[in-house]
Amino acid sequence: MKISPSILSADFARLAEEVALISETADWVHVDVMDNHFVPNLTLGLPVVEALLKHSALPLDCHLMIEDPDRWAPQYAEAGAGSVTIHAEAAKAPIRTLRAIRAAGARAGLGINPATPVEPYEDLLGEIDMLLLMTVEPGFGGQKFLDVVLPKVRRARQLIKGRDLPVWLQVDGGVSAETIERCAEAGADVFVAGNAVYGADDPAEAVRNLRAQAEEATGEG
Ligand code: DX5
Ligand code: ZN
C-alpha cells in the first residue's frame, strides 16, 4: 500500500516545505502537471519539477495531464522523476513514450480518464509499471470521488492478476477517509490524495491514517 500525496492542494509558494511535511509518512509525492489544453487548468512544468527534485527526500510521481506527453515525458524521467505517467487519451505513440520513460530510468505509468475503458490497454500492461485510474475528471483537486469508476478498478486488478505482472494500480481523485477503503477493496494499491492530506491540520498524520485504512480494508493491517 503506497500513499502519494498530491501537491496540487499544497501551497505552491512553499513547495519544498510542504513536501517536507509528509516525507516521513508518505511513499511518493504526486506532482500534477497540467497544460491548460488536455485539462482546463494550468499548474507547473519541468523547471519546477527539476527544482523540487533537489528538495524532496521522496521520489516524485509525475502525472502529466498534457496534450503532448510524447514530447515531454522522457524529459521528466531524465530529470530524475521516479515515475512518469502519461495519459492514454493524449499519447500518440504510447509504446514508444513508455519505453523512453523506462529507458531513462523511471517507472512508466499509463493514466486513463473516468470514461475511458481499461480493456483496450490490456496488451500494454507489459509496457508499464503503474496504471493510473482517474476517479474524478482530471483538472482540479478537491472534487467528489466518482464511485462509477470502482468496477473498472476491479476489472483492472483482474487484468493485471491474469497476466501476473507487477503493475501498481493507482487511484487518483477524491480519495479520502470516506473513499479509500472502497478503492483498496477493489484492488488499488497506490492512493493519490490531495485535499485529504493538504487540507488536514496534520498532513503527516493524515497520510498515516489513510494507509492504516487501506491496509485494514484489505486485511493487511
Ligand atoms: C486531478 C489530479 C489529482 C488531484 C487529486 O486532476 O490528477 O491528482 O490533485 O486531488 P484530490 O485528492 O483533492 O481529489
Ligand atoms: Zn494526479
mmCIF file of C-alpha atoms and ligand atoms in Angstrom:
data_model
loop_
_atom_site.group_PDB
_atom_site.id
_atom_site.type_symbol
_atom_site.label_atom_id
_atom_site.label_comp_id
_atom_site.label_asym_id
_atom_site.label_seq_id
_atom_site.Cartn_x
_atom_site.Cartn_y
_atom_site.Cartn_z
ATOM 1 C CA MET A 1 0.000 0.000 0.000
ATOM 2 C CA LYS A 2 1.523 3.265 -1.088
ATOM 3 C CA ILE A 3 0.316 6.791 -0.384
ATOM 4 C CA SER A 4 1.228 9.522 -2.857
ATOM 5 C CA PRO A 5 0.029 12.930 -1.607
ATOM 6 C CA SER A 6 -0.736 15.399 -4.388
ATOM 7 C CA ILE A 7 0.896 18.797 -4.025
ATOM 8 C CA LEU A 8 -1.917 20.266 -6.110
ATOM 9 C CA SER A 9 -3.574 21.100 -2.785
ATOM 10 C CA ALA A 10 -0.333 22.373 -1.199
ATOM 11 C CA ASP A 11 0.924 25.971 -1.031
ATOM 12 C CA PHE A 12 2.726 26.442 -4.363
ATOM 13 C CA ALA A 13 4.806 29.280 -2.899
ATOM 14 C CA ARG A 14 6.307 26.899 -0.308
ATOM 15 C CA LEU A 15 6.564 23.596 -2.173
ATOM 16 C CA ALA A 16 9.772 22.322 -0.572
ATOM 17 C CA GLU A 17 8.397 22.854 2.945
ATOM 18 C CA GLU A 18 5.055 21.313 2.015
ATOM 19 C CA VAL A 19 6.792 18.205 0.690
ATOM 20 C CA ALA A 20 8.980 18.000 3.815
ATOM 21 C CA LEU A 21 5.798 17.838 5.916
ATOM 22 C CA ILE A 22 4.887 14.427 4.522
ATOM 23 C CA SER A 23 8.350 12.983 3.872
ATOM 24 C CA GLU A 24 8.307 10.766 6.964
ATOM 25 C CA THR A 25 4.951 9.123 6.328
ATOM 26 C CA ALA A 26 4.323 9.138 2.554
ATOM 27 C CA ASP A 27 5.888 6.905 -0.099
ATOM 28 C CA TRP A 28 5.812 9.247 -3.082
ATOM 29 C CA VAL A 29 4.994 12.843 -3.923
ATOM 30 C CA HIS A 30 2.362 13.175 -6.646
ATOM 31 C CA VAL A 31 3.022 16.109 -8.974
ATOM 32 C CA ASP A 32 0.136 17.158 -11.237
ATOM 33 C CA VAL A 33 1.440 18.725 -14.429
ATOM 34 C CA MET A 34 -1.362 20.494 -16.337
ATOM 35 C CA ASP A 35 -1.048 22.470 -19.560
ATOM 36 C CA ASN A 36 -4.482 24.120 -19.939
ATOM 37 C CA HIS A 37 -5.049 22.052 -23.111
ATOM 38 C CA PHE A 38 -5.515 18.451 -22.065
ATOM 39 C CA VAL A 39 -7.278 19.780 -18.948
ATOM 40 C CA PRO A 40 -8.774 23.219 -18.242
ATOM 41 C CA ASN A 41 -6.157 24.167 -15.638
ATOM 42 C CA LEU A 42 -2.528 25.224 -15.603
ATOM 43 C CA THR A 43 -0.105 24.201 -12.845
ATOM 44 C CA LEU A 44 3.616 23.664 -13.282
ATOM 45 C CA GLY A 45 6.113 22.091 -15.630
ATOM 46 C CA LEU A 46 9.621 20.738 -15.985
ATOM 47 C CA PRO A 47 11.544 23.657 -14.387
ATOM 48 C CA VAL A 48 9.516 23.408 -11.174
ATOM 49 C CA VAL A 49 9.904 19.621 -11.105
ATOM 50 C CA GLU A 50 13.668 20.000 -11.571
ATOM 51 C CA ALA A 51 13.780 22.466 -8.685
ATOM 52 C CA LEU A 52 11.622 20.277 -6.446
ATOM 53 C CA LEU A 53 13.765 17.209 -7.122
ATOM 54 C CA LYS A 54 16.633 18.929 -5.302
ATOM 55 C CA HIS A 55 14.491 19.396 -2.188
ATOM 56 C CA SER A 56 12.428 16.232 -1.952
ATOM 57 C CA ALA A 57 13.508 13.259 0.148
ATOM 58 C CA LEU A 58 10.754 11.235 -1.551
ATOM 59 C CA PRO A 59 10.644 10.205 -5.214
ATOM 60 C CA LEU A 60 8.387 12.290 -7.463
ATOM 61 C CA ASP A 61 5.373 10.661 -9.114
ATOM 62 C CA CYS A 62 4.773 12.972 -12.083
ATOM 63 C CA HIS A 63 1.270 12.829 -13.573
ATOM 64 C CA LEU A 64 1.297 14.522 -16.958
ATOM 65 C CA MET A 65 -2.112 15.903 -17.875
ATOM 66 C CA ILE A 66 -0.794 17.482 -21.031
ATOM 67 C CA GLU A 67 -1.615 17.370 -24.713
ATOM 68 C CA ASP A 68 1.813 16.308 -25.925
ATOM 69 C CA PRO A 69 3.212 13.723 -23.478
ATOM 70 C CA ASP A 70 5.261 12.077 -26.243
ATOM 71 C CA ARG A 71 7.400 15.187 -26.418
ATOM 72 C CA TRP A 72 7.712 15.910 -22.698
ATOM 73 C CA ALA A 73 7.517 12.676 -20.698
ATOM 74 C CA PRO A 74 11.058 11.404 -21.358
ATOM 75 C CA GLN A 75 12.463 14.716 -20.130
ATOM 76 C CA TYR A 76 10.778 14.298 -16.735
ATOM 77 C CA ALA A 77 12.341 10.847 -16.468
ATOM 78 C CA GLU A 78 15.762 12.168 -17.490
ATOM 79 C CA ALA A 79 15.452 14.949 -14.909
ATOM 80 C CA GLY A 80 15.153 12.290 -12.194
ATOM 81 C CA ALA A 81 11.438 11.736 -11.601
ATOM 82 C CA GLY A 82 10.857 8.320 -10.046
ATOM 83 C CA SER A 83 7.687 7.735 -12.017
ATOM 84 C CA VAL A 84 6.176 9.415 -15.058
ATOM 85 C CA THR A 85 2.545 8.828 -16.053
ATOM 86 C CA ILE A 86 1.176 9.765 -19.475
ATOM 87 C CA HIS A 87 -2.487 9.767 -20.462
ATOM 88 C CA ALA A 88 -3.761 7.212 -22.954
ATOM 89 C CA GLU A 89 -6.164 9.836 -24.340
ATOM 90 C CA ALA A 90 -3.292 12.184 -25.183
ATOM 91 C CA ALA A 91 -0.368 9.998 -26.236
ATOM 92 C CA LYS A 92 0.050 9.486 -29.965
ATOM 93 C CA ALA A 93 2.840 6.929 -29.617
ATOM 94 C CA PRO A 94 2.305 5.489 -26.136
ATOM 95 C CA ILE A 95 4.504 2.429 -26.554
ATOM 96 C CA ARG A 96 7.452 4.474 -27.756
ATOM 97 C CA THR A 97 6.959 7.020 -24.992
ATOM 98 C CA LEU A 98 6.522 4.427 -22.220
ATOM 99 C CA ARG A 99 9.701 2.698 -23.375
ATOM 100 C CA ALA A 100 11.552 6.016 -23.416
ATOM 101 C CA ILE A 101 10.456 6.691 -19.823
ATOM 102 C CA ARG A 102 11.767 3.305 -18.717
ATOM 103 C CA ALA A 103 14.964 3.702 -20.716
ATOM 104 C CA ALA A 104 15.604 6.947 -18.826
ATOM 105 C CA GLY A 105 15.360 5.035 -15.548
ATOM 106 C CA ALA A 106 11.882 5.962 -14.314
ATOM 107 C CA ARG A 107 8.799 3.864 -13.718
ATOM 108 C CA ALA A 108 6.373 4.202 -16.618
ATOM 109 C CA GLY A 109 2.718 4.936 -15.895
ATOM 110 C CA LEU A 110 -0.355 4.956 -18.107
ATOM 111 C CA GLY A 111 -3.321 7.049 -16.995
ATOM 112 C CA ILE A 112 -6.926 6.805 -18.111
ATOM 113 C CA ASN A 113 -9.864 9.128 -17.502
ATOM 114 C CA PRO A 114 -13.069 8.021 -15.758
ATOM 115 C CA ALA A 115 -14.959 7.329 -19.000
ATOM 116 C CA THR A 116 -12.084 5.590 -20.799
ATOM 117 C CA PRO A 117 -12.352 1.786 -20.725
ATOM 118 C CA VAL A 118 -9.338 -0.182 -19.490
ATOM 119 C CA GLU A 119 -9.755 -3.251 -21.706
ATOM 120 C CA PRO A 120 -8.207 -1.706 -24.870
ATOM 121 C CA TYR A 121 -4.964 -1.266 -22.925
ATOM 122 C CA GLU A 122 -4.633 -4.830 -21.679
ATOM 123 C CA ASP A 123 -1.841 -5.619 -24.118
ATOM 124 C CA LEU A 124 0.125 -2.594 -22.877
ATOM 125 C CA LEU A 125 0.317 -3.897 -19.300
ATOM 126 C CA GLY A 126 3.727 -5.402 -20.002
ATOM 127 C CA GLU A 127 4.989 -1.966 -21.026
ATOM 128 C CA ILE A 128 4.054 -0.231 -17.787
ATOM 129 C CA ASP A 129 4.901 -0.194 -14.088
ATOM 130 C CA MET A 130 1.704 1.560 -12.995
ATOM 131 C CA LEU A 131 -1.836 2.004 -14.259
ATOM 132 C CA LEU A 132 -3.483 5.226 -13.030
ATOM 133 C CA LEU A 133 -7.271 5.231 -12.950
ATOM 134 C CA MET A 134 -8.745 8.714 -12.585
ATOM 135 C CA THR A 135 -11.570 8.725 -10.060
ATOM 136 C CA VAL A 136 -12.532 12.328 -10.886
ATOM 137 C CA GLU A 137 -12.430 14.160 -14.202
ATOM 138 C CA PRO A 138 -8.844 15.441 -14.326
ATOM 139 C CA GLY A 139 -8.086 19.113 -13.827
ATOM 140 C CA PHE A 140 -8.787 20.097 -10.256
ATOM 141 C CA GLY A 141 -8.230 18.951 -6.704
ATOM 142 C CA GLY A 142 -10.989 18.673 -4.140
ATOM 143 C CA GLN A 143 -13.603 17.083 -6.422
ATOM 144 C CA LYS A 144 -16.078 14.405 -5.420
ATOM 145 C CA PHE A 145 -14.965 10.784 -5.853
ATOM 146 C CA LEU A 146 -16.689 9.023 -8.778
ATOM 147 C CA ASP A 147 -17.995 5.688 -7.499
ATOM 148 C CA VAL A 148 -18.837 4.772 -11.072
ATOM 149 C CA VAL A 149 -15.131 4.020 -11.637
ATOM 150 C CA LEU A 150 -14.941 1.291 -8.951
ATOM 151 C CA PRO A 151 -15.998 -1.596 -11.214
ATOM 152 C CA LYS A 152 -13.182 -0.580 -13.563
ATOM 153 C CA VAL A 153 -10.705 -0.699 -10.658
ATOM 154 C CA ARG A 154 -11.848 -4.283 -10.048
ATOM 155 C CA ARG A 155 -11.553 -5.228 -13.721
ATOM 156 C CA ALA A 156 -8.121 -3.618 -13.979
ATOM 157 C CA ARG A 157 -6.913 -5.598 -10.967
ATOM 158 C CA GLN A 158 -8.192 -8.812 -12.595
ATOM 159 C CA LEU A 159 -6.405 -8.000 -15.869
ATOM 160 C CA ILE A 160 -3.134 -7.360 -14.009
ATOM 161 C CA LYS A 161 -3.547 -10.565 -11.993
ATOM 162 C CA GLY A 162 -4.387 -12.528 -15.113
ATOM 163 C CA ARG A 163 -1.093 -11.519 -16.677
ATOM 164 C CA ASP A 164 0.845 -11.993 -13.440
ATOM 165 C CA LEU A 165 2.573 -8.624 -13.801
ATOM 166 C CA PRO A 166 3.970 -6.415 -11.010
ATOM 167 C CA VAL A 167 1.934 -3.413 -12.211
ATOM 168 C CA TRP A 168 0.839 -0.973 -9.496
ATOM 169 C CA LEU A 169 -2.777 0.195 -9.645
ATOM 170 C CA GLN A 170 -3.175 3.847 -8.678
ATOM 171 C CA VAL A 171 -6.411 5.706 -7.985
ATOM 172 C CA ASP A 172 -6.363 9.489 -8.282
ATOM 173 C CA GLY A 173 -9.116 11.937 -7.377
ATOM 174 C CA GLY A 174 -11.394 12.300 -4.376
ATOM 175 C CA VAL A 175 -9.504 9.681 -2.367
ATOM 176 C CA SER A 176 -10.149 10.357 1.323
ATOM 177 C CA ALA A 177 -11.028 8.712 4.625
ATOM 178 C CA GLU A 178 -14.541 8.248 3.203
ATOM 179 C CA THR A 179 -13.480 6.546 -0.047
ATOM 180 C CA ILE A 180 -10.077 4.898 0.375
ATOM 181 C CA GLU A 181 -11.446 1.646 1.775
ATOM 182 C CA ARG A 182 -13.650 1.079 -1.282
ATOM 183 C CA CYS A 183 -10.642 1.712 -3.534
ATOM 184 C CA ALA A 184 -8.453 -0.724 -1.611
ATOM 185 C CA GLU A 185 -11.143 -3.407 -1.587
ATOM 186 C CA ALA A 186 -11.499 -3.016 -5.357
ATOM 187 C CA GLY A 187 -7.788 -3.681 -5.811
ATOM 188 C CA ALA A 188 -5.973 -0.328 -5.836
ATOM 189 C CA ASP A 189 -2.567 -0.312 -4.140
ATOM 190 C CA VAL A 190 -1.360 3.264 -4.732
ATOM 191 C CA PHE A 191 -3.505 6.122 -3.461
ATOM 192 C CA VAL A 192 -3.174 9.739 -4.515
ATOM 193 C CA ALA A 193 -4.691 12.188 -2.053
ATOM 194 C CA GLY A 194 -4.530 15.953 -2.374
ATOM 195 C CA ASN A 195 -7.238 17.602 -0.363
ATOM 196 C CA ALA A 196 -7.405 14.770 2.181
ATOM 197 C CA VAL A 197 -3.716 15.336 3.039
ATOM 198 C CA TYR A 198 -3.000 19.034 2.496
ATOM 199 C CA GLY A 199 -6.439 20.106 3.683
ATOM 200 C CA ALA A 200 -5.822 18.339 7.007
ATOM 201 C CA ASP A 201 -4.452 20.083 10.110
ATOM 202 C CA ASP A 202 -1.659 17.499 10.273
ATOM 203 C CA PRO A 203 -0.760 16.230 6.777
ATOM 204 C CA ALA A 204 1.712 13.616 8.061
ATOM 205 C CA GLU A 205 -0.924 12.172 10.352
ATOM 206 C CA ALA A 206 -3.499 12.194 7.539
ATOM 207 C CA VAL A 207 -1.147 10.058 5.427
ATOM 208 C CA ARG A 208 -0.671 7.608 8.312
ATOM 209 C CA ASN A 209 -4.424 7.315 8.804
ATOM 210 C CA LEU A 210 -5.124 6.776 5.102
ATOM 211 C CA ARG A 211 -2.545 3.996 4.940
ATOM 212 C CA ALA A 212 -3.988 2.316 8.027
ATOM 213 C CA GLN A 213 -7.470 2.424 6.500
ATOM 214 C CA ALA A 214 -6.278 0.963 3.192
ATOM 215 C CA GLU A 215 -4.388 -1.815 4.952
ATOM 216 C CA GLU A 216 -7.332 -2.539 7.209
ATOM 217 C CA ALA A 217 -9.688 -2.795 4.223
ATOM 218 C CA THR A 218 -7.552 -5.487 2.603
ATOM 219 C CA GLY A 219 -6.653 -7.324 5.790
ATOM 220 C CA GLU A 220 -3.013 -6.240 5.532
ATOM 221 C CA GLY A 221 -3.107 -4.121 8.662
HETATM 222 C C1 DX5 B 1 -6.720 15.882 -10.600
HETATM 223 C C2 DX5 B 1 -5.355 15.430 -10.152
HETATM 224 C C3 DX5 B 1 -5.344 14.792 -8.817
HETATM 225 C C4 DX5 B 1 -5.810 15.705 -7.718
HETATM 226 C C5 DX5 B 1 -6.207 14.905 -6.542
HETATM 227 O O1 DX5 B 1 -6.694 16.192 -11.947
HETATM 228 O O2 DX5 B 1 -4.824 14.487 -11.069
HETATM 229 O O3 DX5 B 1 -4.049 14.310 -8.521
HETATM 230 O O4 DX5 B 1 -4.836 16.595 -7.303
HETATM 231 O O5 DX5 B 1 -6.682 15.796 -5.584
HETATM 232 P P1 DX5 B 1 -7.850 15.365 -4.595
HETATM 233 O O6 DX5 B 1 -7.321 14.274 -3.766
HETATM 234 O O7 DX5 B 1 -8.103 16.614 -3.825
HETATM 235 O O8 DX5 B 1 -9.017 14.945 -5.439
HETATM 236 ZN ZN ZN B 2 -2.941 13.444 -10.419
#
